[in-house]
mmCIF file of C-alpha atoms in Angstrom:
data_model
loop_
_atom_site.group_PDB
_atom_site.id
_atom_site.type_symbol
_atom_site.label_atom_id
_atom_site.label_comp_id
_atom_site.label_asym_id
_atom_site.label_seq_id
_atom_site.Cartn_x
_atom_site.Cartn_y
_atom_site.Cartn_z
ATOM 1 C CA UNK A 1 -3.713 24.298 34.101
ATOM 2 C CA UNK A 2 -3.121 20.711 32.977
ATOM 3 C CA UNK A 3 0.383 19.377 32.821
ATOM 4 C CA UNK A 4 1.221 19.749 29.106
ATOM 5 C CA UNK A 5 3.548 16.735 28.998
ATOM 6 C CA UNK A 6 0.841 14.550 30.545
ATOM 7 C CA UNK A 7 -1.713 15.719 27.992
ATOM 8 C CA UNK A 8 0.602 15.078 25.043
ATOM 9 C CA UNK A 9 1.897 11.714 26.246
ATOM 10 C CA UNK A 10 0.662 8.950 23.940
ATOM 11 C CA UNK A 11 -1.705 6.446 25.497
ATOM 12 C CA UNK A 12 -2.767 3.036 24.357
ATOM 13 C CA UNK A 13 -6.315 2.544 23.191
ATOM 14 C CA UNK A 14 -8.327 1.311 26.196
ATOM 15 C CA UNK A 15 -11.747 2.475 25.098
ATOM 16 C CA UNK A 16 -14.696 0.236 24.461
ATOM 17 C CA UNK A 17 -15.738 0.270 20.821
ATOM 18 C CA UNK A 18 -19.341 -0.654 20.073
ATOM 19 C CA UNK A 19 -19.825 -0.193 16.339
ATOM 20 C CA UNK A 20 -21.240 -3.615 15.507
ATOM 21 C CA UNK A 21 -17.856 -5.158 14.741
ATOM 22 C CA UNK A 22 -16.471 -7.639 17.247
ATOM 23 C CA UNK A 23 -13.156 -7.030 18.951
ATOM 24 C CA UNK A 24 -11.801 -10.243 17.438
ATOM 25 C CA UNK A 25 -12.800 -9.169 13.922
ATOM 26 C CA UNK A 26 -11.331 -5.691 14.386
ATOM 27 C CA UNK A 27 -8.030 -7.169 15.562
ATOM 28 C CA UNK A 28 -7.898 -9.651 12.682
ATOM 29 C CA UNK A 29 -8.725 -6.972 10.113
ATOM 30 C CA UNK A 30 -6.183 -4.553 11.614
ATOM 31 C CA UNK A 31 -3.528 -7.255 11.098
ATOM 32 C CA UNK A 32 -4.613 -7.773 7.487
ATOM 33 C CA UNK A 33 -4.649 -4.042 6.848
ATOM 34 C CA UNK A 34 -1.194 -3.727 8.420
ATOM 35 C CA UNK A 35 0.128 -6.257 5.892
ATOM 36 C CA UNK A 36 -1.627 -4.360 3.092
ATOM 37 C CA UNK A 37 -0.079 -1.135 4.391
ATOM 38 C CA UNK A 38 3.376 -2.738 4.246
ATOM 39 C CA UNK A 39 2.838 -3.926 0.663
ATOM 40 C CA UNK A 40 1.597 -0.457 -0.273
ATOM 41 C CA UNK A 41 4.799 1.074 1.127
ATOM 42 C CA UNK A 42 6.827 -1.494 -0.772
ATOM 43 C CA UNK A 43 5.148 -0.509 -4.028
ATOM 44 C CA UNK A 44 5.543 3.190 -3.221
ATOM 45 C CA UNK A 45 9.277 2.825 -2.680
ATOM 46 C CA UNK A 46 9.856 0.579 -5.687
ATOM 47 C CA UNK A 47 7.797 2.811 -7.948
ATOM 48 C CA UNK A 48 9.772 5.845 -6.811
ATOM 49 C CA UNK A 49 13.154 4.167 -7.247
ATOM 50 C CA UNK A 50 12.207 2.863 -10.689
ATOM 51 C CA UNK A 51 10.910 6.349 -11.570
ATOM 52 C CA UNK A 52 14.373 7.750 -10.885
ATOM 53 C CA UNK A 53 16.355 4.997 -12.576
ATOM 54 C CA UNK A 54 14.462 3.822 -15.653
ATOM 55 C CA UNK A 55 16.336 4.212 -18.954
ATOM 56 C CA UNK A 56 15.734 3.343 -22.577
ATOM 57 C CA UNK A 57 12.856 3.725 -25.007
ATOM 58 C CA UNK A 58 10.253 3.240 -22.255
ATOM 59 C CA UNK A 59 11.748 6.041 -20.165
ATOM 60 C CA UNK A 60 9.123 8.747 -20.672
ATOM 61 C CA UNK A 61 5.931 6.672 -20.302
ATOM 62 C CA UNK A 62 7.325 4.666 -17.392
ATOM 63 C CA UNK A 63 8.832 7.722 -15.698
ATOM 64 C CA UNK A 64 5.450 9.485 -15.850
ATOM 65 C CA UNK A 65 3.393 6.443 -14.857
ATOM 66 C CA UNK A 66 5.557 5.559 -11.867
ATOM 67 C CA UNK A 67 5.364 9.175 -10.679
ATOM 68 C CA UNK A 68 1.572 9.010 -10.831
ATOM 69 C CA UNK A 69 1.604 5.662 -9.045
ATOM 70 C CA UNK A 70 3.971 6.500 -6.197
ATOM 71 C CA UNK A 71 1.966 9.650 -5.461
ATOM 72 C CA UNK A 72 -1.304 7.723 -5.315
ATOM 73 C CA UNK A 73 0.257 4.908 -3.303
ATOM 74 C CA UNK A 74 1.708 7.295 -0.747
ATOM 75 C CA UNK A 75 -1.723 8.874 -0.309
ATOM 76 C CA UNK A 76 -3.233 5.418 0.162
ATOM 77 C CA UNK A 77 -0.922 4.670 3.082
ATOM 78 C CA UNK A 78 -2.638 7.362 5.123
ATOM 79 C CA UNK A 79 -6.099 6.049 4.264
ATOM 80 C CA UNK A 80 -5.160 2.486 5.221
ATOM 81 C CA UNK A 81 -3.426 3.539 8.463
ATOM 82 C CA UNK A 82 -6.406 5.674 9.475
ATOM 83 C CA UNK A 83 -8.747 2.717 8.939
ATOM 84 C CA UNK A 84 -6.547 0.609 11.226
ATOM 85 C CA UNK A 85 -6.874 3.368 13.849
ATOM 86 C CA UNK A 86 -10.653 3.549 13.364
ATOM 87 C CA UNK A 87 -10.799 -0.179 14.086
ATOM 88 C CA UNK A 88 -9.202 0.594 17.459
ATOM 89 C CA UNK A 89 -5.630 -0.481 16.776
ATOM 90 C CA UNK A 90 -2.340 1.317 16.366
ATOM 91 C CA UNK A 91 -0.975 1.678 12.882
ATOM 92 C CA UNK A 92 2.296 -0.205 12.523
ATOM 93 C CA UNK A 93 5.337 1.873 13.379
ATOM 94 C CA UNK A 94 8.202 -0.272 12.125
ATOM 95 C CA UNK A 95 9.539 2.220 9.606
ATOM 96 C CA UNK A 96 13.054 0.880 10.115
ATOM 97 C CA UNK A 97 11.957 -2.162 8.144
ATOM 98 C CA UNK A 98 11.201 -0.008 5.084
ATOM 99 C CA UNK A 99 14.756 -0.518 3.815
ATOM 100 C CA UNK A 100 13.903 -4.152 3.075
ATOM 101 C CA UNK A 101 11.240 -2.999 0.612
ATOM 102 C CA UNK A 102 13.618 -1.154 -1.666
ATOM 103 C CA UNK A 103 15.470 -3.009 -4.374
ATOM 104 C CA UNK A 104 19.249 -2.985 -3.966
ATOM 105 C CA UNK A 105 21.203 -0.613 -6.205
ATOM 106 C CA UNK A 106 22.865 -3.556 -7.929
ATOM 107 C CA UNK A 107 19.418 -4.968 -8.768
ATOM 108 C CA UNK A 108 18.247 -1.663 -10.257
ATOM 109 C CA UNK A 109 21.401 -1.341 -12.366
ATOM 110 C CA UNK A 110 20.744 -4.749 -13.904
ATOM 111 C CA UNK A 111 17.026 -4.246 -14.575
ATOM 112 C CA UNK A 112 15.755 -3.160 -17.939
ATOM 113 C CA UNK A 113 12.648 -0.980 -18.067
ATOM 114 C CA UNK A 114 10.674 -4.100 -18.992
ATOM 115 C CA UNK A 115 12.113 -5.966 -15.984
ATOM 116 C CA UNK A 116 11.094 -3.059 -13.735
ATOM 117 C CA UNK A 117 7.556 -3.127 -15.102
ATOM 118 C CA UNK A 118 7.298 -6.891 -14.640
ATOM 119 C CA UNK A 119 8.556 -6.528 -11.054
ATOM 120 C CA UNK A 120 5.912 -3.869 -10.362
ATOM 121 C CA UNK A 121 3.244 -6.072 -11.963
ATOM 122 C CA UNK A 122 4.157 -8.938 -9.624
ATOM 123 C CA UNK A 123 3.951 -6.676 -6.549
ATOM 124 C CA UNK A 124 0.613 -5.174 -7.643
ATOM 125 C CA UNK A 125 -0.788 -8.670 -8.216
ATOM 126 C CA UNK A 126 0.328 -9.766 -4.748
ATOM 127 C CA UNK A 127 -1.296 -6.668 -3.241
ATOM 128 C CA UNK A 128 -4.527 -7.261 -5.175
ATOM 129 C CA UNK A 129 -4.838 -10.836 -3.913
ATOM 130 C CA UNK A 130 -4.451 -9.752 -0.273
ATOM 131 C CA UNK A 131 -6.876 -6.855 -0.708
ATOM 132 C CA UNK A 132 -9.484 -9.003 -2.442
ATOM 133 C CA UNK A 133 -9.390 -11.541 0.420
ATOM 134 C CA UNK A 134 -9.546 -8.822 3.082
ATOM 135 C CA UNK A 135 -12.418 -7.068 1.244
ATOM 136 C CA UNK A 136 -14.378 -10.333 1.124
ATOM 137 C CA UNK A 137 -13.772 -10.850 4.839
ATOM 138 C CA UNK A 138 -14.878 -7.265 5.536
ATOM 139 C CA UNK A 139 -18.052 -7.860 3.516
ATOM 140 C CA UNK A 140 -18.774 -11.050 5.430
ATOM 141 C CA UNK A 141 -18.474 -9.078 8.700
ATOM 142 C CA UNK A 142 -20.702 -6.241 7.443
ATOM 143 C CA UNK A 143 -17.702 -3.885 7.683
ATOM 144 C CA UNK A 144 -18.787 -1.822 4.706
ATOM 145 C CA UNK A 145 -16.285 0.964 5.428
ATOM 146 C CA UNK A 146 -13.266 -1.335 5.163
ATOM 147 C CA UNK A 147 -14.821 -3.159 2.217
ATOM 148 C CA UNK A 148 -15.406 0.153 0.413
ATOM 149 C CA UNK A 149 -11.875 1.386 1.135
ATOM 150 C CA UNK A 150 -10.410 -1.863 -0.193
ATOM 151 C CA UNK A 151 -12.656 -1.719 -3.263
ATOM 152 C CA UNK A 152 -11.228 1.716 -4.041
ATOM 153 C CA UNK A 153 -7.694 0.409 -3.536
ATOM 154 C CA UNK A 154 -8.420 -2.582 -5.784
ATOM 155 C CA UNK A 155 -9.721 -0.235 -8.466
ATOM 156 C CA UNK A 156 -6.412 1.659 -8.405
ATOM 157 C CA UNK A 157 -4.264 -1.481 -8.479
ATOM 158 C CA UNK A 158 -6.212 -3.179 -11.269
ATOM 159 C CA UNK A 159 -5.965 -0.028 -13.405
ATOM 160 C CA UNK A 160 -2.236 0.170 -12.595
ATOM 161 C CA UNK A 161 -1.849 -3.450 -13.700
ATOM 162 C CA UNK A 162 -3.646 -2.771 -16.961
ATOM 163 C CA UNK A 163 -1.418 0.225 -17.689
ATOM 164 C CA UNK A 164 1.803 -1.563 -16.747
ATOM 165 C CA UNK A 165 0.882 -4.564 -18.895
ATOM 166 C CA UNK A 166 0.071 -2.255 -21.818
ATOM 167 C CA UNK A 167 3.530 -0.695 -21.589
ATOM 168 C CA UNK A 168 5.306 -4.049 -21.995
ATOM 169 C CA UNK A 169 2.848 -5.676 -24.418
ATOM 170 C CA UNK A 170 4.499 -7.194 -27.471
#
């Protein structure tokens, strides 16, 4: 019988991957996807915190929309991390840095619902720009899987932007 602790011990990825994507491309894309993963976590956390703390006339629509968004964003983190793994790299494991993503309590207390929405809009726009660039790079490398995943993520973020902008339209 195999030594159970030896079987369960994590190992680094030493396998040769021959899927038509170069090692250099896979490493570069894994780094880009890691940054996208971090921005997705940032939006997840902010959306959740704003969901809890929004007040005023926009409470109900923003409370419901941020709940929908943080659920979808959290699901996206798994998809992005799994693509990093499929490219032959470890998903980032610096969860201790997640605290830097969350707004400080004093910042939340001073934000109106409109300020929260505008903050989320800015973060979604930043995420969209990084995803659009990474998707173009994936397309150039014939990495249709990553390109498709990022297209789906862009679809979510652009719809989120439309909805957030509609909430604060004057």
